Amino acid sequence: MTQDIWTTVDNYVSEMLVSPDKALDAALEASSDAGLPEIAVAPNQGKFLMLLARSINARNILEIGTLGGYSTIWLARALPEGGRVVTLEAVARHAEVARANFKRAGLADVIDVRLGKALDTLPRLAAEKPDPFDFIFIDADKENIPDYFTWSLKLARPGSMIIVDNVIRDGEVINARSKDPSVRGVRRFNEMLKDEKRVSATSIQTVGVKGYDGFTLALVDKV
Ligand code: SAH
Ligand code: DHB
Ligand code: MG
């Protein structure tokens, strides 16, 4: 009953408020055809990310965890002229499907896909001394969220917004005895945030087509 109504309401909301978009639909279809896991953000979540990025005029966006690039396309839709998205992906097949999706969407020039484990590609990216990222979406393996967050702070500026997906995990986040590496990753992240003076953060629980989960928003006050 509960998942049914969450799904039905999410579909209703997306139908009412998220305009059909050929590039996004094609990206999902190609990802599914390629057998990628169906764990992209939901349409209404993708639009929410786009609106957040737009609301801070994000020009340089970093994503950790590309999959087939569905969320990446949403983020790219927030960019002003001259903006770019760098997205990090460990699995070659995922990066390949994503690149094809970006090409089809006419976004290949503004999205830079970096193949490799993010803990390898993040230091390489930092070594390029890029302009600070205004908006960072952390959505890869959950056990490394604490490290991804540390890297994100190095790559951010005061005013940058960091969003971390999947931080509630069906409520398992409150289970201090959990052996699930994802849950442990999120819990370690929360311990970090608790004492982190450089950001103001909160977490919001969500329900919808993707079940019961949530995200954290951290606004960088100083770096
Ligand atoms: N952001 C995507 C969903 C990402 S799913 C969307 O909403 O559309 C998580 C992705 O992170 C998967 O593609 C997975 O291969 C990738 N991933 C897992 N571990 C990783 C790592 N260590 N470095 C980079 N990417 C990783
Ligand atoms: C999983 C990963 C995600 O990023 C997500 O949004 C949902 C599920 C997963 O690994 O199961
Ligand atoms: Mg996610």
XYZ file of C-alpha atoms and ligand atoms in Angstrom:
261
model
C 0.000 0.000 0.000
C 2.582 2.588 0.973
C 4.993 2.028 -1.923
C 1.998 1.897 -4.290
C 0.730 5.302 -3.279
C 4.266 6.817 -3.247
C 4.730 5.588 -6.814
C 1.308 6.739 -7.998
C 1.743 10.183 -6.462
C 5.268 10.554 -7.848
C 3.987 9.656 -11.308
C 1.148 12.156 -10.901
C 3.545 14.911 -9.815
C 5.942 14.192 -12.667
C 3.083 14.136 -15.163
C 1.805 17.491 -13.912
C 5.091 19.319 -13.437
C 7.867 17.663 -15.415
C 7.526 18.314 -19.148
C 8.310 15.371 -21.395
C 11.864 15.716 -22.671
C 13.136 13.621 -25.564
C 16.765 13.599 -24.423
C 15.907 12.529 -20.901
C 13.459 9.870 -22.053
C 15.979 8.540 -24.582
C 18.700 8.451 -21.913
C 16.527 6.313 -19.661
C 15.542 4.027 -22.501
C 19.133 3.544 -23.677
C 20.263 2.919 -20.092
C 17.568 0.323 -19.601
C 18.300 -1.323 -22.972
C 21.963 -1.529 -22.001
C 20.987 -3.308 -18.790
C 22.153 -0.555 -16.438
C 20.594 -0.658 -12.953
C 17.425 1.443 -12.770
C 18.581 3.682 -9.958
C 18.740 7.084 -11.614
C 17.027 9.926 -9.801
C 13.283 10.124 -10.440
C 12.074 12.754 -12.935
C 10.769 15.075 -10.224
C 14.062 14.669 -8.321
C 16.058 15.428 -11.460
C 14.053 18.574 -11.968
C 14.563 19.480 -8.310
C 18.347 19.189 -8.767
C 18.130 21.336 -11.896
C 16.127 23.984 -10.031
C 18.575 24.011 -7.123
C 21.511 24.420 -9.502
C 19.684 27.163 -11.402
C 18.723 28.956 -8.219
C 22.384 29.490 -7.344
C 23.370 30.240 -10.964
C 25.672 27.240 -10.986
C 28.132 27.466 -13.859
C 30.537 24.697 -12.889
C 28.863 21.522 -11.748
C 30.479 18.318 -10.476
C 28.710 14.987 -10.260
C 30.141 11.875 -8.631
C 28.331 8.810 -10.036
C 27.139 9.182 -13.651
C 25.391 5.867 -14.437
C 23.678 6.519 -17.809
C 23.796 10.271 -17.309
C 20.131 10.908 -16.533
C 20.838 13.208 -13.567
C 23.759 14.676 -15.518
C 21.447 15.823 -18.307
C 19.159 17.440 -15.751
C 22.148 19.251 -14.244
C 23.366 20.336 -17.676
C 19.926 21.866 -18.272
C 20.662 24.298 -15.439
C 23.830 25.638 -17.041
C 24.193 29.139 -18.419
C 26.090 29.710 -21.675
C 29.704 28.665 -21.122
C 28.961 26.422 -18.139
C 30.035 22.800 -17.795
C 29.388 19.587 -15.914
C 32.174 17.220 -14.934
C 30.828 13.776 -14.059
C 32.814 10.883 -12.594
C 32.048 7.226 -13.284
C 33.936 4.045 -12.401
C 32.251 1.578 -14.750
C 33.343 1.808 -18.410
C 30.029 0.547 -19.763
C 28.091 3.160 -17.761
C 30.360 5.942 -19.012
C 29.966 4.681 -22.572
C 26.161 4.662 -22.379
C 26.232 8.101 -20.744
C 28.477 9.570 -23.448
C 26.119 8.296 -26.149
C 23.203 9.837 -24.243
C 24.985 13.205 -23.998
C 25.812 13.141 -27.689
C 22.201 12.405 -28.582
C 21.110 15.231 -26.285
C 23.492 17.676 -27.991
C 25.325 18.085 -24.675
C 28.623 16.355 -25.451
C 30.445 19.715 -25.474
C 29.317 20.767 -22.012
C 29.572 17.443 -20.185
C 32.979 16.000 -19.387
C 32.815 12.322 -18.345
C 35.850 11.083 -16.420
C 36.199 7.309 -16.284
C 37.760 5.817 -13.172
C 37.143 5.335 -9.487
C 36.228 8.730 -8.118
C 38.903 8.471 -5.436
C 41.414 8.312 -8.326
C 39.793 10.863 -10.618
C 39.085 13.455 -7.892
C 42.769 14.090 -7.077
C 43.495 14.284 -10.817
C 40.701 16.791 -11.244
C 41.948 18.820 -8.275
C 45.474 18.835 -9.756
C 44.055 20.689 -12.774
C 43.181 23.551 -10.416
C 39.706 23.967 -11.917
C 37.456 26.920 -11.175
C 35.556 26.049 -8.007
C 32.457 23.961 -8.514
C 29.286 25.833 -7.620
C 27.130 22.740 -7.332
C 28.222 19.198 -6.477
C 26.007 16.116 -6.604
C 27.388 13.085 -4.739
C 25.633 9.924 -5.964
C 28.185 7.117 -6.358
C 29.043 4.304 -3.917
C 27.787 5.253 -0.486
C 30.669 3.854 1.583
C 32.936 6.565 0.194
C 30.573 9.488 0.798
C 32.810 10.860 3.586
C 35.825 10.994 1.234
C 33.740 12.403 -1.605
C 32.525 15.107 0.725
C 36.084 15.956 1.786
C 37.105 16.243 -1.866
C 34.019 18.301 -2.619
C 35.003 20.847 0.001
C 38.445 21.123 -1.608
C 36.792 21.779 -4.975
C 34.163 24.232 -3.709
C 33.916 27.902 -2.770
C 31.874 29.711 -0.144
C 28.315 29.563 -1.474
C 28.717 26.216 -3.224
C 25.907 23.750 -2.738
C 26.589 20.064 -2.139
C 23.785 17.518 -2.465
C 24.277 13.935 -1.300
C 21.775 11.314 -2.464
C 20.528 8.222 -0.617
C 21.264 9.203 2.954
C 18.227 7.645 4.658
C 18.259 4.098 3.242
C 14.775 2.952 4.301
C 15.503 4.449 7.708
C 18.456 2.099 8.250
C 20.575 5.221 8.788
C 19.560 5.157 12.458
C 20.869 1.618 12.922
C 24.225 2.041 14.643
C 24.835 -1.711 14.383
C 24.246 -1.914 10.656
C 26.903 -3.884 8.786
C 25.757 -2.432 5.461
C 28.740 -0.477 4.080
C 26.364 2.070 2.528
C 24.647 2.728 5.844
C 27.998 2.916 7.597
C 29.210 5.371 4.965
C 26.225 7.624 5.494
C 26.561 7.412 9.281
C 30.228 8.343 9.084
C 29.277 11.243 6.844
C 26.751 12.458 9.432
C 29.417 12.261 12.151
C 31.619 14.451 9.974
C 28.865 16.934 9.278
C 28.033 17.206 12.953
C 31.421 18.812 13.643
C 32.038 20.432 10.269
C 32.226 24.191 10.788
C 32.645 25.011 7.098
C 29.132 24.040 6.019
C 25.508 24.397 7.078
C 23.669 21.183 6.358
C 20.370 19.413 6.732
C 18.839 16.147 5.554
C 15.364 15.619 4.143
C 13.589 12.257 4.017
C 11.822 11.440 0.787
C 9.328 8.855 -0.462
C 8.428 8.168 -4.065
C 9.095 5.811 -6.954
C 12.518 5.119 -5.446
C 11.084 4.076 -2.100
C 11.973 5.646 1.231
C 15.248 7.513 1.159
C 16.481 11.091 1.312
C 19.170 13.594 0.556
C 21.467 15.953 2.377
C 21.980 19.554 1.369
C 25.161 21.226 2.559
C 25.806 24.877 1.832
C 29.469 25.804 1.998
C 30.076 28.782 4.289
C 33.846 28.780 4.072
C 36.517 26.534 2.597
N 23.547 9.964 -10.705
C 22.927 8.906 -11.501
C 22.854 7.603 -10.709
C 24.183 7.132 -10.232
S 24.121 5.451 -9.680
C 21.508 9.347 -11.865
O 20.781 9.751 -10.953
O 21.135 9.269 -13.028
C 25.717 5.296 -9.001
C 26.841 5.271 -10.037
O 28.072 5.398 -9.331
C 26.929 3.950 -10.812
O 26.993 4.182 -12.196
C 28.224 3.335 -10.332
O 28.921 2.590 -11.312
C 29.021 4.568 -9.937
N 30.105 4.285 -8.990
C 30.145 3.329 -8.023
N 31.311 3.370 -7.381
C 32.028 4.374 -7.938
C 33.321 4.901 -7.716
N 34.124 4.396 -6.776
N 33.734 5.931 -8.480
C 32.929 6.456 -9.434
N 31.704 5.992 -9.688
C 31.257 4.966 -8.963
C 21.274 2.794 -5.259
C 22.081 3.859 -5.601
C 21.529 5.101 -5.808
O 22.275 6.186 -6.118
C 20.164 5.291 -5.662
O 19.662 6.538 -5.852
C 19.360 4.222 -5.334
C 19.915 2.983 -5.132
C 21.864 1.464 -5.040
O 23.081 1.346 -5.178
O 21.116 0.535 -4.757
Mg 21.204 8.011 -5.956
